[in-house]
Coordinates of C-alpha atoms and ligand atoms in Angstrom, one line a residue:
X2 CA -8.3 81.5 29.9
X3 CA -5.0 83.2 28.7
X4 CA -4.1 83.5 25.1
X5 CA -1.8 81.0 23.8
X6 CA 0.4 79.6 20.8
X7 CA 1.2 75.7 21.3
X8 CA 3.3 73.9 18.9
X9 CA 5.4 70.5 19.9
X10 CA 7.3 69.1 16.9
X11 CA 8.4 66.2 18.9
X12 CA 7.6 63.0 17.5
X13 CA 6.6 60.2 20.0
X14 CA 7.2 56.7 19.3
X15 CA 5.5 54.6 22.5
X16 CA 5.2 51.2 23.1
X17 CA 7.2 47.5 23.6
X18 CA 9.5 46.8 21.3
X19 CA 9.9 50.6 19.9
X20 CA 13.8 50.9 20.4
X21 CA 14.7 48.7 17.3
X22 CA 12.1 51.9 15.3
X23 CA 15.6 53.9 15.7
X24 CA 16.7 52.7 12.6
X25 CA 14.0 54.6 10.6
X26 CA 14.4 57.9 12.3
X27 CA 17.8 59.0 12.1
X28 CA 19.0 59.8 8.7
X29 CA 21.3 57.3 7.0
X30 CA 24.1 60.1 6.2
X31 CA 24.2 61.5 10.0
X32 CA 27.3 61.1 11.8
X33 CA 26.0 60.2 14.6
X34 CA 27.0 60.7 18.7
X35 CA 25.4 58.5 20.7
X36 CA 25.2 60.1 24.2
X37 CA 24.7 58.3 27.8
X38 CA 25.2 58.3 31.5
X39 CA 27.0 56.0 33.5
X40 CA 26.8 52.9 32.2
X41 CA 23.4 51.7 33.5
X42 CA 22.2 51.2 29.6
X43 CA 24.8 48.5 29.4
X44 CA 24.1 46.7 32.4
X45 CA 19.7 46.6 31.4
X46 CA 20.3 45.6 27.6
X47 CA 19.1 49.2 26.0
X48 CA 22.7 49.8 25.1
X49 CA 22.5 47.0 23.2
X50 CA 19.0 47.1 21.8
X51 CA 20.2 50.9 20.3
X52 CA 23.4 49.6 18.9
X53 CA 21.5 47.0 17.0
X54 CA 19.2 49.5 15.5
X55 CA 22.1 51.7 14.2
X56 CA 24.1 49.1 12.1
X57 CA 23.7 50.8 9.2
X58 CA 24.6 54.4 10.8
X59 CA 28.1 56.3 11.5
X60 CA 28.0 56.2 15.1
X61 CA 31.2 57.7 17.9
X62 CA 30.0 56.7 21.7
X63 CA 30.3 59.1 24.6
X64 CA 29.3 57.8 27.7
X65 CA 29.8 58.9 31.7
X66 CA 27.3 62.1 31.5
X67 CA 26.5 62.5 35.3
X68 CA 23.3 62.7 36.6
X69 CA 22.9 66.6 37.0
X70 CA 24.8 67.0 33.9
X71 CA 28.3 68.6 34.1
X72 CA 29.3 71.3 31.9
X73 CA 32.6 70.1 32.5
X74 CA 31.8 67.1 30.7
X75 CA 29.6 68.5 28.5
X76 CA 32.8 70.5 27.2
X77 CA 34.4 67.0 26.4
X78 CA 31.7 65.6 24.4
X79 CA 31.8 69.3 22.5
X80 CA 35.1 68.7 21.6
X81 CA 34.0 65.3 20.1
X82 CA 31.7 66.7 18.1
X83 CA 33.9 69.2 16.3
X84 CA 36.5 66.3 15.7
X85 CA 34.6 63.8 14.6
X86 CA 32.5 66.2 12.8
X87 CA 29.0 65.2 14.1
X88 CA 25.9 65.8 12.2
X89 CA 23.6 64.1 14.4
X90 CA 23.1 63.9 18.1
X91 CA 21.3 60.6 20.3
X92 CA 20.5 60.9 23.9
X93 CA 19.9 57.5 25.2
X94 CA 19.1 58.1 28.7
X95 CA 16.9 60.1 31.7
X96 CA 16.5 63.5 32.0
X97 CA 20.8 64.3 32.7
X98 CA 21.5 63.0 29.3
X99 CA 18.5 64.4 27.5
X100 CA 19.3 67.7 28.7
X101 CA 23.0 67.2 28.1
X102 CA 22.3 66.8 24.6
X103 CA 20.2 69.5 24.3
X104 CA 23.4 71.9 26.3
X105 CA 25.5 70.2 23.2
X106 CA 22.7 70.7 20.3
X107 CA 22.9 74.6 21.7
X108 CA 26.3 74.9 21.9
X109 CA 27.7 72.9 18.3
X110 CA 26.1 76.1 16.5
X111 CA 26.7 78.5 18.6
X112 CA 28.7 81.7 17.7
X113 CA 29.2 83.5 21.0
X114 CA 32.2 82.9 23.1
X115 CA 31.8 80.3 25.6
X116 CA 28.9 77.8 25.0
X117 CA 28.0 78.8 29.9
X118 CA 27.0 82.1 28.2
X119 CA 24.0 80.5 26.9
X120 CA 23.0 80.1 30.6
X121 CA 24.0 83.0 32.4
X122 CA 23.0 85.5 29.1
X123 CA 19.6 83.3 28.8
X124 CA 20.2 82.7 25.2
X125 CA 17.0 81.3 23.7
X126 CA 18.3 78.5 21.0
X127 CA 16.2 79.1 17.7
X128 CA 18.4 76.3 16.3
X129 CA 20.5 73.6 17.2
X130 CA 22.0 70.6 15.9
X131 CA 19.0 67.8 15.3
X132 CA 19.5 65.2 18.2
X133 CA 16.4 62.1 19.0
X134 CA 16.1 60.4 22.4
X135 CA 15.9 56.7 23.6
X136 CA 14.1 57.6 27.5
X137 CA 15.3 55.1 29.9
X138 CA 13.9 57.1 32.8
X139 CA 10.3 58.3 33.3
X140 CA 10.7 61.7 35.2
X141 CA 11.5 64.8 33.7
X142 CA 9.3 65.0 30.2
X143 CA 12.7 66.6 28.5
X144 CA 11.9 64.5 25.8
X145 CA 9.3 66.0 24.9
X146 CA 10.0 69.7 25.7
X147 CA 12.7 72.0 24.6
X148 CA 14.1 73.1 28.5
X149 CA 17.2 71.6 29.9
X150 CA 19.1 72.5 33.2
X151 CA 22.8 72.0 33.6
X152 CA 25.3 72.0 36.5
X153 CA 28.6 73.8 36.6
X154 CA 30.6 72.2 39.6
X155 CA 33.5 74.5 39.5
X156 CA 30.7 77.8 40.8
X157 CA 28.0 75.3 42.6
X158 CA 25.5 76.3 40.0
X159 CA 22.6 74.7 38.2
X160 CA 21.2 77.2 35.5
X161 CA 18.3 76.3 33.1
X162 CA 18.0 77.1 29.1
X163 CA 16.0 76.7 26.0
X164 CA 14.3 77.6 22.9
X165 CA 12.3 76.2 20.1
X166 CA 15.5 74.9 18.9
X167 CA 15.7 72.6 21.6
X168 CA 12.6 70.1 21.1
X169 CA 14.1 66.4 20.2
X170 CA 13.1 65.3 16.2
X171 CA 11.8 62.0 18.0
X172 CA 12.1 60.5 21.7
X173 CA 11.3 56.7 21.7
X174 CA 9.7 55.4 24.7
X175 CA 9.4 52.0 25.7
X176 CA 7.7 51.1 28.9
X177 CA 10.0 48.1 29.0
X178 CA 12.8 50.2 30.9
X179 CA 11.7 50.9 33.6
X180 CA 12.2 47.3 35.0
X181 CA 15.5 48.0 35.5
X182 CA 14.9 51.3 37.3
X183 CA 16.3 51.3 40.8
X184 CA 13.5 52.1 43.5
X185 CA 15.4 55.6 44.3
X186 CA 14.7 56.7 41.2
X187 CA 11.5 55.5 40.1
X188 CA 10.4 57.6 43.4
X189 CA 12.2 60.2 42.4
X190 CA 10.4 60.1 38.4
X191 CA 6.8 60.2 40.1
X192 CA 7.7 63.1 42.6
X193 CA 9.4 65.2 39.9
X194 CA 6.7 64.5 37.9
X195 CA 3.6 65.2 40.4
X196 CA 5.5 68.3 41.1
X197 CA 5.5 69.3 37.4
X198 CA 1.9 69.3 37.2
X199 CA 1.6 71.0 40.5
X200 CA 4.0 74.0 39.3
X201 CA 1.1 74.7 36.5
X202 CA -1.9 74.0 38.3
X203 CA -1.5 75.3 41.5
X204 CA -1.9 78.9 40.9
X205 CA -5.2 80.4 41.1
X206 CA -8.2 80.0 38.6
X207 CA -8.4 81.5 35.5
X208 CA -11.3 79.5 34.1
X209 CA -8.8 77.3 32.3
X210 CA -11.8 73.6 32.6
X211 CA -10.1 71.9 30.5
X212 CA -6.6 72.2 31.4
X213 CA -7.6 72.3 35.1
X214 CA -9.2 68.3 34.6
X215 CA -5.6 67.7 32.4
X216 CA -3.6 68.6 35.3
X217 CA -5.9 66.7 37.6
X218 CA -6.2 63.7 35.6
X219 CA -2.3 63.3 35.1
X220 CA -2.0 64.0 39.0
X221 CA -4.7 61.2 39.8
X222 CA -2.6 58.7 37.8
X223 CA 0.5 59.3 39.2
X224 CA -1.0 58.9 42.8
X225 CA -2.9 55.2 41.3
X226 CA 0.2 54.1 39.2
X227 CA 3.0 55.0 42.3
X228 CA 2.4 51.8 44.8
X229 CA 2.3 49.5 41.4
X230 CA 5.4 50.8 39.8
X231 CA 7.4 50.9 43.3
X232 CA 5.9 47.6 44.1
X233 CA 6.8 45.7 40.3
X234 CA 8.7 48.1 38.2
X235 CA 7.9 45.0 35.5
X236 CA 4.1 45.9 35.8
X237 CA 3.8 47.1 32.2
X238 CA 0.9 48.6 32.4
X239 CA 2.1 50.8 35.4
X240 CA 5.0 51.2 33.5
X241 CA 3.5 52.4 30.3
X242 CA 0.9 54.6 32.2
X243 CA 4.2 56.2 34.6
X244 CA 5.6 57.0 31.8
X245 CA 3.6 58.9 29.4
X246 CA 2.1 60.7 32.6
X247 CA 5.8 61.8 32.9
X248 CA 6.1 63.1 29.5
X249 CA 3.1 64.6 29.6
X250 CA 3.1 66.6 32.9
X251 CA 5.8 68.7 31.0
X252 CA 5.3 68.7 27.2
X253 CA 4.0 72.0 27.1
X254 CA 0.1 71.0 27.0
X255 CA -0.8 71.6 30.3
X256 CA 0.9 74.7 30.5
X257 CA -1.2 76.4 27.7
X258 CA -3.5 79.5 28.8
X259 CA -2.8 79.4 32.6
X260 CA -0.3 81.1 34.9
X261 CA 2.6 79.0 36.0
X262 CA 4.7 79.3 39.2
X263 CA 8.2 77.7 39.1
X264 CA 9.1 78.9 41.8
X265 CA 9.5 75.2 43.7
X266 CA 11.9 74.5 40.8
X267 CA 14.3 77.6 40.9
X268 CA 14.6 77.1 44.5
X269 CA 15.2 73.0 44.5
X270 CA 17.5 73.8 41.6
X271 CA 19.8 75.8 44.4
X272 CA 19.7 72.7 46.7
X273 CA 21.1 70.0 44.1
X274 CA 23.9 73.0 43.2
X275 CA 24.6 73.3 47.0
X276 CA 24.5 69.8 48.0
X277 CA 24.0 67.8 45.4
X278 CA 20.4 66.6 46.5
X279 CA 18.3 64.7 43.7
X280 CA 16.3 66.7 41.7
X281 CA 12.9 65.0 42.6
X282 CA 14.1 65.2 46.4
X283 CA 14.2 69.2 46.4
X284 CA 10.9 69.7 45.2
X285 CA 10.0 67.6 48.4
X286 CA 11.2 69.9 50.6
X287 CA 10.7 73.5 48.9
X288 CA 6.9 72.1 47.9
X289 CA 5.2 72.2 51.3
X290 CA 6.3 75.5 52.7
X291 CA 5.7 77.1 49.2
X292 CA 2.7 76.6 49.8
X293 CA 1.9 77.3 53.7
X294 CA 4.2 80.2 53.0
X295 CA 1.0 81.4 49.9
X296 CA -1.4 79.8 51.5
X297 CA -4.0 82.7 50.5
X298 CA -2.8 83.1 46.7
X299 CA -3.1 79.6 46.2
X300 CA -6.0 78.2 48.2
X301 CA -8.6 78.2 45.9
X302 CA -6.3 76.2 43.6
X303 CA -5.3 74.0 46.4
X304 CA -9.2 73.6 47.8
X305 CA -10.1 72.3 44.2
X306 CA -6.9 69.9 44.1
X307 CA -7.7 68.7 47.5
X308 CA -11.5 68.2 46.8
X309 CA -10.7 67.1 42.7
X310 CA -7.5 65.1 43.0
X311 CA -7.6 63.7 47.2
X312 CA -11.5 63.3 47.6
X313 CA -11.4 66.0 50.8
X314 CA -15.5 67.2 50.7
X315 CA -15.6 68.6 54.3
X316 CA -15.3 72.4 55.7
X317 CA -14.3 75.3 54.7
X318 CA -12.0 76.3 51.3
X319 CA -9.0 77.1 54.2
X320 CA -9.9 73.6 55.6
X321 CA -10.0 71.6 52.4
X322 CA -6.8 73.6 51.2
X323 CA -4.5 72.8 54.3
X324 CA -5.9 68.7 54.0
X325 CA -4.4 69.2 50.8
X326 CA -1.5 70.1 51.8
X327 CA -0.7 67.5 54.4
X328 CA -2.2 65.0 52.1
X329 CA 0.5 65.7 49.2
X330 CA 3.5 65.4 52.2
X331 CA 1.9 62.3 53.2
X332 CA 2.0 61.0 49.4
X333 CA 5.5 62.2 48.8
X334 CA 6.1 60.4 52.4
X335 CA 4.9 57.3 51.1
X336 CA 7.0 57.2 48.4
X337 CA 9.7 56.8 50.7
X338 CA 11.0 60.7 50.0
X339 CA 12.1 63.1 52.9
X340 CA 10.5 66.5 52.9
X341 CA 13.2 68.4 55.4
X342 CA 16.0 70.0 54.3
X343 CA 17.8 68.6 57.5
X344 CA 17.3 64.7 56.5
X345 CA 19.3 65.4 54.1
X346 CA 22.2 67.5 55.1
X347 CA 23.2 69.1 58.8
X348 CA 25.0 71.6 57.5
X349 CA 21.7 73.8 56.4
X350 CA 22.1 76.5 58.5
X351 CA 22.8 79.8 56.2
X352 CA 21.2 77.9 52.9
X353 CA 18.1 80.1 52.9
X354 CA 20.4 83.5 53.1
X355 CA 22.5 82.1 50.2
X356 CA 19.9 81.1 48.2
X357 CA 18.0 85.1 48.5
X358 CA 21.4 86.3 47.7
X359 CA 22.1 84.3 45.0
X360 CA 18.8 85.4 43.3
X361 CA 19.4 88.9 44.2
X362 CA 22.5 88.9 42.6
X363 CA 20.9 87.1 39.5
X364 CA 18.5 89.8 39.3
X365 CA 15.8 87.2 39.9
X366 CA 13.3 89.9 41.9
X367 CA 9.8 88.1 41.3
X368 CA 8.9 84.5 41.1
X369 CA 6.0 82.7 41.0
X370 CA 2.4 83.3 39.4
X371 CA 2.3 86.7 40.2
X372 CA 6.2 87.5 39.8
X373 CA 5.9 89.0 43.4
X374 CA 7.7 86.4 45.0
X375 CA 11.3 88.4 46.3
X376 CA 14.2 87.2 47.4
X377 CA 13.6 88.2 51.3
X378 CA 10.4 85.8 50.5
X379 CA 12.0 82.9 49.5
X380 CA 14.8 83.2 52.5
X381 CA 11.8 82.5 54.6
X382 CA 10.1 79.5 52.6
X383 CA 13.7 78.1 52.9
X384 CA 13.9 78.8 56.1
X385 CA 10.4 76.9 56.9
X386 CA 12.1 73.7 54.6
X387 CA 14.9 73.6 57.1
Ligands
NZQ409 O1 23.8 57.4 34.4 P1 23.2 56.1 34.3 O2 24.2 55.0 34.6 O3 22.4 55.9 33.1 O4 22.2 55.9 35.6 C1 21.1 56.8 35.8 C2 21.3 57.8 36.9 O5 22.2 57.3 37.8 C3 19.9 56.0 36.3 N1 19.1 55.4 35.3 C4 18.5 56.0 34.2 N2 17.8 55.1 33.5 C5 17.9 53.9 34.1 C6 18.8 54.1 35.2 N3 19.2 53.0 36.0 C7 18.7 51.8 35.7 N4 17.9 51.6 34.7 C8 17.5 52.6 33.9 N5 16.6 52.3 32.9 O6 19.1 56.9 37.0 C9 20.0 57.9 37.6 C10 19.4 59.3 37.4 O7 19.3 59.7 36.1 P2 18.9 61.2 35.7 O8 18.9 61.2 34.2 O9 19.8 62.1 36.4 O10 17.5 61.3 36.3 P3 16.3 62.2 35.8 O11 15.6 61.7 34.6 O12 15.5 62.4 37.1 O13 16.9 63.6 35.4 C11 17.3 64.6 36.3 C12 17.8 65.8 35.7 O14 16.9 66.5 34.8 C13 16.7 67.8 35.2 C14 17.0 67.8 36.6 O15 17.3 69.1 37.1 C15 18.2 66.9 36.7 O16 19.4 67.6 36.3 N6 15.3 68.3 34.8 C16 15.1 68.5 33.5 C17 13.9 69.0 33.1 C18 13.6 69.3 31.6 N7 14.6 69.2 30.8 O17 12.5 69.5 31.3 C19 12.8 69.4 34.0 C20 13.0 68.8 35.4 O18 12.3 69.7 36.3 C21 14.4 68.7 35.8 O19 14.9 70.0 36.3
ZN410 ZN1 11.5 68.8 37.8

C-alpha cells in the first residue's frame, strides 16, 4: 500500500427531510448566492423547500448554469458576486452547478488576472470563498470532493481544477430527489459513478485489501441498485443507496494508498468539449478500448474485478479479464448507454488526431497509472472508440 494523507472536511447531512437542516448551516450574517441550473429545481419543489429554509438569510438568486458549466456564465454570476457583495456561496444542484460554484468560490478571491488562468496555469485553490450544496443529482461526488471541471465554449475546452480550498462546508443530501430525475440522467449518475470507482481500482495491485473490497463493494451496489432506480426512481431505498454510492465513489476514500488512472476521464472530457456528449456517455465509449488497448497492465486488476465484482470463476487470468470486460459493456448497455463514438456523432473522423494533439500541445505526455500513456497512445484508444 502507498503512503497517504486523507482529510475531507465536508460535512454530510443524509436523509428524508434534510433540506429544511439548511437553515442551521449557513451563517445568519452571510450574504448569500444561491446558485442553480436550468430551472428543473423549480419544477420538483427543491427550489422551494431551499427558499423556505433561508427565510431568515440575505439571499440574491442566479439561475441558468448549464450542464457542463460555462465559464461564460460563470463570469456573470462573478460579477454578481462583487456587486452584491457576497459572503456566502449555495450550489443547489448536480455536479454543473456544484462545480460552478466551486469555478466562483476560486475565482471571488483570486488575485491573478483572469479567473480561465486558474485552469490553464493549474492553480491549486488553498482558499476560496465558503459555499454548501443541496445535491439534486447523484452522479459526480463533487459534493464531497474539492475537483471541478468547467467548459469554455468560445475554445471547445473542458479543463479541470482544485485544491483543498475547494471542499463544500456541508452538502445536504436527500434521497427524495431523485424521483424527479429524468431516466437519461439517472443512467448517466450510475455510469459516471461506476466509472469513478473503476478509474481507482483498475490499475494493478498494490496490496491495497481494504480499499480493493471499498471499490468493489461500491461497484456491486451500483450494479444491484441500477435496474431499481431506473425502474422507480421513487424507490427510496434505491435512491438513498444510488446516492451515497455516488458520493462515495469520489470523496477521496477510495483513492487513498493506490495508483489511480484518469485517463478515461481526460479523454471523455475532450468528447463533451468537441461535441457536447454527456459526461457519463464519454466514459462509455473511452472505457472499453482503454482497457483492451492495456489489456496486460491492467489484467490482474480486471481478473479480480471480473471474478470479485461479476462472479466470472472459470479459465485463465486473460480469460476472466476479457469476461470482464465485455461484462461491464453489457452493464453500461443495459443501462440504455451507447459505447461508440459513432452513435453519437458521424462526424468522428479526425477526433482521435485532435484529441493527441490537443494533449501534446497541453504538455500532457503521460497518463494513466504508470504516466506512460502518450499522446500517439491515446490517438489509437480513440481510434478503437470510433
Ligand atoms: O439544469 P437543471 O434544470 O437543474 O437540470 C439538470 C441538468 O439538465 C438535471 N437535473 C439535476 N437534478 C435534477 C435534474 N432534473 C430533474 N430532477 C432533478 N432532481 O440534470 C441535468 C444534468 O445535470 P448536471 O449537473 O450537468 O449533471 P451531473 O451531476 O452529471 O454533472 C456533470 C458535470 O460534472 C462534471 C462533469 O464533467 C460535468 O461537467 N464532473 C465533476 C466531477 C467532480 N467535480 O468531481 C467529477 C466528474 O467526473 C465529472 O467530470
Ligand atoms: Zn466522471
Amino acid at each position: 500500500m502507498n503512503n497517504f494523507e486523507f482529510k475531507n472536511p465536508t460535512k454530510i447531512i443524509f436523509g428524508k427531510g434534510s433540506i429544511e437542516k439548511l437553515e442551521n448551516e449557513i451563517p445568519k450574517d452571510a450574504k448569500v448566492l444561491l446558485l442553480y441550473g436550468g430551472g428543473s429545481i423549480k419544477k420538483n419543489g427543491i427550489y422551494d423547500q431551499v427558499k423556505k429554509a433561508l427565510t431568515k438569510v440575505d439571499v440574491t438568486e442566479f439561475g441558468g448554469i448549464p450542464a457542463n458549466p460555462e465559464y461564460a456564465t460563470l463570469l456573470e454570476a462573478l460579477k454578481v458576486i462583487k456587486e452584491k457583495k457576497i459572503t456566502y456561496l449555495l450550489a443547489v444542484g448536480g455536479g454543473s452547478v456544484i462545480d460552478g460554484t466551486k469555478f466562483l468560490s476560486a475565482a471571488a478571491l483570486f488575485k491573478g488576472d483572469t479567473p480561465w488562468d486558474i485552469l490553464t496555469e493549474k492553480i491549486r485553490t488553498e482558499k476560496g470563498m465558503p459555499f454548501g450544496t443541496v445535491l439534486t443529482l447523484p452522479a459526480t461526488g463533487s459534493e464531497m470532493n474539492s475537483g471541478a471541471v468547467i467548459t469554455r465554449a468560445e475554445t471547445k475546452e473542458k479543463l479541470g481544477m482544485g485544491g483543498p480550498g475547494l471542499f463544500p462546508e456541508f452538502s445536504i443530501l436527500d434521497p427524495q430527489v431523485v424521483a424527479s430525475i429524468p431516466e437519461r440522467q439517472l443512467a448517466n449518475g450510475l455510469m459516471d459513478s461506476f466509472t469513478h470507482v473503476l478509474e481507482q481500482y483498475m490499475t494493478y495491485p498494490v496490496g491495497a485489501l481494504l480499499q480493493d473490497r471499498f471499490a468493489e463493494s461500491i461497484l456491486q451496489t451500483i450494479i444491484e441498485v441500477a435496474p431499481k432506480v431506473i425502474k422507480d426512481p421513487t424507490d427510496y431505498q434505491a435512491a438513498a443507496n444510488f446516492m451515497w454510492s455516488c458520493t462515495m465513489a469520489l470523496n477521496g476514500l477510495i483513492q487513498k494508498g493506490v495508483p489511480g488512472d484518469w485517463a478515461v476521464h481526460a479523454m471523455g472530457h475532450e468528447l463533451t468539449a468537441l461535441f457536447g456528449i454527456d459526461h457519463a456517455r464519454t466514459l462509455a465509449v473511452i472505457t472499453p478500448s482503454h482497457y483492451k488497448y492495456n489489456f496486460e497492465a491492467k489484467k490482474e486488476k480486471l481478473a479480480q474485478y471480473g471474478e470479485r465484482v461479476w462472479n466470472i470463476t472459470e479459465g485463465s487470468v486473460d480469460d476472466k479479464a476479457y469476461a470482464a470486460i465485455e461484462k461491464t459493456v453489457d452493464f453500461f448497455h443495459k443501462l440504455g448507454i451507447d459505447t461508440k463514438l459513432s452513435d453519437y456523432t458521424k462526424d468522428y473522423e479526425g477526433t482521435a488526431e485532435e484529441i493527441s494533439k490537443r494533449f501534446t500541445d497541453r504538455g500532457w505526455l503521460g497518463l494513466g497509472e504508470h504516466q506512460n500513456l502518450s499522446p500517439d497512445k491515446v490517438e489509437k484508444i480513440v481510434k478503437m472508440a470510433y
